[in-house]
Coordinates of C-alpha atoms in Angstrom, one line a residue:
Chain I
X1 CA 0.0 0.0 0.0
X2 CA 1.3 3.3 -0.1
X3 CA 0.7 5.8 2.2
X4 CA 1.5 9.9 1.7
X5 CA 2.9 12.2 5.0
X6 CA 1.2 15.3 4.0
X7 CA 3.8 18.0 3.0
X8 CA 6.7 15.4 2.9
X9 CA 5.7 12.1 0.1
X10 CA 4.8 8.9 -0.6
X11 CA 6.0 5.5 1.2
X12 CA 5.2 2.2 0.2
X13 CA 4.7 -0.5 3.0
X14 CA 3.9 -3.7 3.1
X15 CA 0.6 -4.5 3.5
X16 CA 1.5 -7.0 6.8
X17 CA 2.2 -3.1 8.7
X18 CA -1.2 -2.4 8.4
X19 CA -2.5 -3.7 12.0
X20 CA 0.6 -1.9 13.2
X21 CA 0.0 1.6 11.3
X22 CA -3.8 1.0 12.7
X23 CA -3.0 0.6 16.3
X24 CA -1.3 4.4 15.9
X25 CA -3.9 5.7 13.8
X26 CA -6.7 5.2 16.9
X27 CA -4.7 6.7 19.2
X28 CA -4.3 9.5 17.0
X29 CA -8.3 9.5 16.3
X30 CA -8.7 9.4 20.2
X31 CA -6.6 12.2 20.9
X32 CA -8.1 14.3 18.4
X33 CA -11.9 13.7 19.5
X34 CA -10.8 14.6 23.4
X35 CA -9.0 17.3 22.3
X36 CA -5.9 16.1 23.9
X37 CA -2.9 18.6 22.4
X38 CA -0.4 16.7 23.9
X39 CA -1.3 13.1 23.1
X40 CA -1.8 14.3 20.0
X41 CA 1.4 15.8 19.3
X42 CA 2.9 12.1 20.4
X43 CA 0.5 10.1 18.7
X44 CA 1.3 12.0 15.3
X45 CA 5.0 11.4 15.9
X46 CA 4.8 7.8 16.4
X47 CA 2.5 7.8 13.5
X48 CA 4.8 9.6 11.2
X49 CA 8.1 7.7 12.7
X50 CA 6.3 4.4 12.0
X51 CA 5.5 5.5 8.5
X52 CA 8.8 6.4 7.6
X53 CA 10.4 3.6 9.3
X54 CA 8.4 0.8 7.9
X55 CA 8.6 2.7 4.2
X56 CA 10.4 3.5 1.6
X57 CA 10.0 6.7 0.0
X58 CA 8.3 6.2 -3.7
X59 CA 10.4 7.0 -6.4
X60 CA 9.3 10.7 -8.2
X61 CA 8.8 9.1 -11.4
X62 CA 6.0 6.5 -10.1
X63 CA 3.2 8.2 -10.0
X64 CA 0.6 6.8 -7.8
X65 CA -2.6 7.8 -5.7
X66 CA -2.1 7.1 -1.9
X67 CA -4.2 4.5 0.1
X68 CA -4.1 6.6 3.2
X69 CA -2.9 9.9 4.2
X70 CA -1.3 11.2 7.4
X71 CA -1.7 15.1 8.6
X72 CA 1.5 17.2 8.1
X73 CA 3.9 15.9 10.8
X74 CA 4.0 19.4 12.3
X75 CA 0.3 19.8 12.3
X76 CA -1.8 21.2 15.5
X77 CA -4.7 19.8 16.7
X78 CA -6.5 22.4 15.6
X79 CA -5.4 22.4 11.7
X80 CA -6.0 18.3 11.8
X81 CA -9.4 19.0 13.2
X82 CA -10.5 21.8 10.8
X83 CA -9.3 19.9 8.0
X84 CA -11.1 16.5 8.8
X85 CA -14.4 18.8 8.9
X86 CA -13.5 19.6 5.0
X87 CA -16.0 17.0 2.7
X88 CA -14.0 14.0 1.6
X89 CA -14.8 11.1 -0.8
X90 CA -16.0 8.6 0.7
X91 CA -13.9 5.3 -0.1
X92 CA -15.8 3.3 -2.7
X93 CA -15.4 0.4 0.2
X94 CA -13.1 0.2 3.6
X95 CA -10.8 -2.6 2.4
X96 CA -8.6 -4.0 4.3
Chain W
X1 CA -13.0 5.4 10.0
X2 CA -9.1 6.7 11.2
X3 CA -7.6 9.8 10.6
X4 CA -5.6 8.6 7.4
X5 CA -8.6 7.0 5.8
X6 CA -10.7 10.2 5.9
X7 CA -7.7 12.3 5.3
X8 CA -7.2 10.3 2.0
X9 CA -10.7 10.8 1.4
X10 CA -9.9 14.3 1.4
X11 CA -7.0 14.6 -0.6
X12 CA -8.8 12.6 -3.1
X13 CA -11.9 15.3 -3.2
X14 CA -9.4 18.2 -3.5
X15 CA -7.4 15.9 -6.1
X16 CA -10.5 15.5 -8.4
X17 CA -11.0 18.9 -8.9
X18 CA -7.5 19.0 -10.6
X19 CA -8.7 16.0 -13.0
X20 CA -10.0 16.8 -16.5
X21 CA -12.7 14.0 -18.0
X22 CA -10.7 13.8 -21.8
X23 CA -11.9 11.9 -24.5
X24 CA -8.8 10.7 -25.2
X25 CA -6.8 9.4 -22.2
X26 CA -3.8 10.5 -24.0
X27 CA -5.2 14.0 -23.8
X28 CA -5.7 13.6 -20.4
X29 CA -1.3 13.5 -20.3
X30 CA -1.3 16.8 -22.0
X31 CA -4.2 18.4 -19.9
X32 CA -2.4 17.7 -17.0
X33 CA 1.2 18.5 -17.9
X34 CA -0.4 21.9 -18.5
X35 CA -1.6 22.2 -15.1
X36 CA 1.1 20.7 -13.3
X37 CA 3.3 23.5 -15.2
X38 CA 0.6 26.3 -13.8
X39 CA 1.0 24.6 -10.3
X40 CA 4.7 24.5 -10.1
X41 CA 4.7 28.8 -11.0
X42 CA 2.0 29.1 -7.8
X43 CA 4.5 27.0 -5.4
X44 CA 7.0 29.4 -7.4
X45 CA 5.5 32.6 -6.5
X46 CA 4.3 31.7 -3.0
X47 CA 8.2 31.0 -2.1
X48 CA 8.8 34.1 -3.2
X49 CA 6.3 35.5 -1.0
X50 CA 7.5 34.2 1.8
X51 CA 10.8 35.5 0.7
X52 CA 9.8 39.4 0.7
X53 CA 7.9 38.9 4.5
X54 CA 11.5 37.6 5.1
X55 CA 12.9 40.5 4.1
X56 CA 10.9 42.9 5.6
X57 CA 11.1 41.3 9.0
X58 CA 15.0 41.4 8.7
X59 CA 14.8 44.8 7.7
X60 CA 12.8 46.3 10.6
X61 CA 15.1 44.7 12.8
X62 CA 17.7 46.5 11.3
X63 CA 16.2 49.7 11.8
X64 CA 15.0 48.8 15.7
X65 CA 19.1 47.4 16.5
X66 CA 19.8 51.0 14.7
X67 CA 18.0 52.5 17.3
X68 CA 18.5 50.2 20.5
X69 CA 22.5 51.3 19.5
X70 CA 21.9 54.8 19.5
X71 CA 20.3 54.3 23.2
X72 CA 22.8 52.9 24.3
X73 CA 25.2 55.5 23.1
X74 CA 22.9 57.9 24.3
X75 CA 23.4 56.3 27.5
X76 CA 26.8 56.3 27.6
X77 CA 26.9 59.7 26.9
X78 CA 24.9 61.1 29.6
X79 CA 26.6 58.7 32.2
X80 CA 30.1 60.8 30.8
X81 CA 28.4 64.1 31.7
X82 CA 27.0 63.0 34.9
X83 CA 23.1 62.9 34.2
X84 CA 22.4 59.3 35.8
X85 CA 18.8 59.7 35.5
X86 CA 18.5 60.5 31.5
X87 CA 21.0 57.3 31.0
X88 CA 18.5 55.2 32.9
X89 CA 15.9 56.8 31.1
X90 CA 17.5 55.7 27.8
X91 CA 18.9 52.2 28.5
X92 CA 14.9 51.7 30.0
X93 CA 14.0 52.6 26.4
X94 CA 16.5 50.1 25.0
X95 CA 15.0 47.2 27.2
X96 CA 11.2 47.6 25.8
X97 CA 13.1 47.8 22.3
X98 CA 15.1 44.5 23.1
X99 CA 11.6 43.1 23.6
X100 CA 10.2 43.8 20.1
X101 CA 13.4 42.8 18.4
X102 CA 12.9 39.1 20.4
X103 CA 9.6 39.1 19.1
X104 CA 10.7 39.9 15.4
X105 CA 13.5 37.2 15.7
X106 CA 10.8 34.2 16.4
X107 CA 9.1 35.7 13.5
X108 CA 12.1 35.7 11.2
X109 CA 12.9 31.7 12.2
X110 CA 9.4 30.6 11.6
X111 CA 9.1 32.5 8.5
X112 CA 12.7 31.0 7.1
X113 CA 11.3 27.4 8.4
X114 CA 8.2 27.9 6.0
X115 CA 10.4 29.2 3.4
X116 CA 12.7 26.0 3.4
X117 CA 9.2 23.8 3.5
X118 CA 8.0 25.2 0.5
X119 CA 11.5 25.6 -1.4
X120 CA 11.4 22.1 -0.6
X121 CA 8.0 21.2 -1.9
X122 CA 8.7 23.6 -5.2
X123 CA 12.0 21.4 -5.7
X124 CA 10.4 17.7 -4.8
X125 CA 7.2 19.0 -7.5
X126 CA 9.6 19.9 -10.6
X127 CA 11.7 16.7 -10.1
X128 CA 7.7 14.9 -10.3
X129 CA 6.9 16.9 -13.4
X130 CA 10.1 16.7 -15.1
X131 CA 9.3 12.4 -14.7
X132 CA 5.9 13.2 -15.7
X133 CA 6.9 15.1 -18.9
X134 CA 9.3 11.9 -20.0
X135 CA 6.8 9.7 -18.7
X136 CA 3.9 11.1 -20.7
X137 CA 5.9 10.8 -23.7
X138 CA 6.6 6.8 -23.2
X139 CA 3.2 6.2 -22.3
X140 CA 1.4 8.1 -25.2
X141 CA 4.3 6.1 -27.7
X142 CA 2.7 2.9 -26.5
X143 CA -0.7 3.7 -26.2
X144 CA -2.9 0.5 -26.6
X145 CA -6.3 2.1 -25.4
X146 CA -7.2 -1.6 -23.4
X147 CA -4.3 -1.5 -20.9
X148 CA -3.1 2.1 -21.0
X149 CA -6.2 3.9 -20.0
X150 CA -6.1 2.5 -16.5
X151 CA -2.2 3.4 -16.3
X152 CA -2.4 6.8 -17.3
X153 CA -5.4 7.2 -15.0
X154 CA -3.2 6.2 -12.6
X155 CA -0.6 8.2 -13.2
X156 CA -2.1 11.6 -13.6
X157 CA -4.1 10.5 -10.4
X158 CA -0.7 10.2 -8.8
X159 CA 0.9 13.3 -9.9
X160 CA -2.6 15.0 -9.0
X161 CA -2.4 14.1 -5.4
X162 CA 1.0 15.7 -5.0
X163 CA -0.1 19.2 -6.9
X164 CA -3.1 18.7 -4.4
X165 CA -0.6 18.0 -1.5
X166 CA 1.8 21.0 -2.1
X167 CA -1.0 23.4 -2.6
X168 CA -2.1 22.2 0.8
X169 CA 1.6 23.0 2.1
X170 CA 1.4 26.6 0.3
X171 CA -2.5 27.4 1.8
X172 CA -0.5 26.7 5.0
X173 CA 2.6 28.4 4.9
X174 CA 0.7 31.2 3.1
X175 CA -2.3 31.4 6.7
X176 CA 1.0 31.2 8.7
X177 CA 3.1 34.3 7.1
X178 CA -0.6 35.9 6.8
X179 CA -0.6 36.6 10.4
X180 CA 2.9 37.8 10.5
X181 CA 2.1 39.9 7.6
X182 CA -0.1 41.8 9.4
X183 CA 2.3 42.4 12.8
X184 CA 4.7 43.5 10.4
X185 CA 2.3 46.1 8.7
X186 CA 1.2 47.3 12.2
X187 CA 4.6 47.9 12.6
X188 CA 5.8 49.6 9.6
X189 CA 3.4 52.0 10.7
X190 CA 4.3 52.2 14.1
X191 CA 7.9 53.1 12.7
X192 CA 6.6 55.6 10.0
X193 CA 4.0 57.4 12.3
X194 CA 6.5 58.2 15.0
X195 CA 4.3 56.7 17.4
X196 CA 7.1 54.5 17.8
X197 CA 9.9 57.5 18.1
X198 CA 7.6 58.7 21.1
X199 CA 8.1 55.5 22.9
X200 CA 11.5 54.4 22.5
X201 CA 12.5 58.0 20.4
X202 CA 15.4 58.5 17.4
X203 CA 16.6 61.8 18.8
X204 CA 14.7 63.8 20.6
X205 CA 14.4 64.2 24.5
X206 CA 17.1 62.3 25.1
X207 CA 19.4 63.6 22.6
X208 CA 18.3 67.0 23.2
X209 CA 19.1 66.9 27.0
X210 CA 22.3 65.7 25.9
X211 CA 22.7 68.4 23.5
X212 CA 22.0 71.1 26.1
X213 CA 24.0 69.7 28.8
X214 CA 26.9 69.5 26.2
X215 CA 25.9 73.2 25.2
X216 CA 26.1 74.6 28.9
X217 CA 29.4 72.9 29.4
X218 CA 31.0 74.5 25.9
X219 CA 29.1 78.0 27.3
X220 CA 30.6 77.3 31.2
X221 CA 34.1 76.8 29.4
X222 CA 34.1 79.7 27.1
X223 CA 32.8 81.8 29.9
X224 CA 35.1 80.6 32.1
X225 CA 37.9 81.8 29.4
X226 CA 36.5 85.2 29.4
X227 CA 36.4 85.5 32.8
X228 CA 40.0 84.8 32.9
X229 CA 40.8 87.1 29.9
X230 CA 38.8 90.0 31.7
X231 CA 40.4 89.8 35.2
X232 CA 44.1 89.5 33.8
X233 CA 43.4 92.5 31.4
X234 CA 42.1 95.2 34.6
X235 CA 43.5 94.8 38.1
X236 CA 40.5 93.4 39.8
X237 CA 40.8 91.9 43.4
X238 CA 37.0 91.9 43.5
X239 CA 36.8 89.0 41.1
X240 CA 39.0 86.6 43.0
X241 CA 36.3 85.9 46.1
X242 CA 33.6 85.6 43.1
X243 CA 35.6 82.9 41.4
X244 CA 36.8 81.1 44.1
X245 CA 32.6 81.0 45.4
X246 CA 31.9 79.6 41.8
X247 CA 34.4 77.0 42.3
X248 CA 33.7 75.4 45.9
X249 CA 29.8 75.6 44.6
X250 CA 31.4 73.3 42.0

């Protein structure tokens, strides 16, 4: 799959990180419904570590949409929140 | 759903709008090129931005250090002529000065860190169209409309996502500097109006008390030179008491 840091690129990552890039995703979804600056400030920078650790970055000459998307890995609470109010496309179906 | 799964949602909503229905899928490569091209200027322009609210940070705190320096000349010089209270006066002027310029140096980094993001994102978005451009090329050379419509849907997708991903970055860097911008007007102004020169002053009080005390003592001297001239020219005991008063009052 490959998933996009906001502001930074594309990684690909096996598929079998999934459960793993999951786990940090709720806390991050936690943290921003309580409001919690703090947590979410960690839980974004395991989020983005994990990314980038797990990844490689995607060559500039493959050009690919992204199956996920993480906020920019400077982003407030705020910002994420604001932005996760803007409409989306729904995903045809939550695979995976 | 998780953050990244609606924040890929949400890419993909801002990416569609970039995405042009052709008739041709090979069309499509062109359509986008052209954008890509009109996106890359934007990213272009918005560093460039950034660049002149730089500048004009950089430059007011030149003209603030220009005058923090002259208070503390200014202090120095009334210390020398023995007016303790006007160099107080002066270095407290100074202080509320070294407060602003503080404030104007956090600008100044977090402008240059959102000037280096988006140099980046301008740099990392012409090395992706330059592979697009070479890319297109190959893939309208082998065009067989079965297989290739689904690759080049994928790749102008692709190369969609990251125009929609560094406009994101420039929206953001521009909302940051937008706030700065606006400090940095109220300032101009401040320095302009002189409502700034009242508070921490270029010349005047200050300089003036130094110019008069500096006056007196040029007046006191050249007086005293007369005085001396005058009581050597006419045999005049009467002076002596008078000068020696003026001294121990001294």
């Amino acid at each position: 799959m490959i998933v996009r840091i906001l502001g930074e690129g594309q990684y690909a990552i096996a598929d079998a990180e999934r459960s793993a890039l999951d786990d940090l995703d709720a806390a991050l979804l936690a943290a921003v419904e309580s409001g919690d600056e703090p947590a979410f400030a960690r839980a974004l920078a395991a989020l983005t570590a994990e990314v980038r650790r797990a990844g490689t970055p995607v060559a500039d000459d493959a050009f690919a949409p992204s199956d996920l998307v993480v906020p920019f890995s400077d982003a407030t609470l705020e910002e994420t929140r604001d932005l996760l109010a803007e409409p989306g496309v729904e995903p045809a179906k939550d695979e995976r | 759903m998780g953050v990244m799964k609606r924040m890929s949602g949400i890419l993909q909503a801002k990416t569609n709008k970039l995405l042009d229905k052709a008739e041709d899928p090979r069309e499509s490569l062109d359509l986008s090129y052209q954008k890509q091209l009109e996106s890359l200027q934007k990213v272009r322009r918005s560093v460039a931005d950034v660049t002149t609210a730089k500048k004009r940070i950089e430059l007011q705190a030149t003209q603030l250090q220009g005058q923090a320096d002259k208070l503390q000349t200014q202090a120095k010089a009334a210390l020398t002529q023995g007016n303790e209270d006007l160099a107080r006066e002066a270095l407290a002027r100074r202080a509320a000065l070294a407060d602003q310029l503080a404030d104007l140096q956090t600008q100044h980094e977090q402008v240059s860190a959102q000037e280096q993001k988006l140099i980046d994102t301008a740099q990392k978005l012409q090395t992706q169209v330059d592979a697009f451009r070479t890319k297109k090329e190959t893939m309208k050379a082998s065009y067989t409309a079965a297989e290739a419509q689904t690759k080049i849907g994928e790749a102008v997708s692709g190369i969609s996502e990251s125009m929609s991903d560094a406009g994101m970055s420039m929206q953001r860097a521009q909302d940051k500097i937008d706030g700065m911008q606006a400090r940095a007007g109220a300032m101009d102004e401040l320095l302009a109006s002189g409502a700034l020169t009242d508070l921490t002053n270029p010349v005047d009080d200050i300089q003036a008390q130094l110019n008069k005390a500096s006056t007196t003592s040029t007046v006191d001297a050249e007086l005293a030179a007369l005085k001396a001239e005058v009581g050597a020219g006419s045999p005049a005991p009467a002076e002596l008491p008078q000068a020696d008063a003026e001294e121990s009052s001294s």
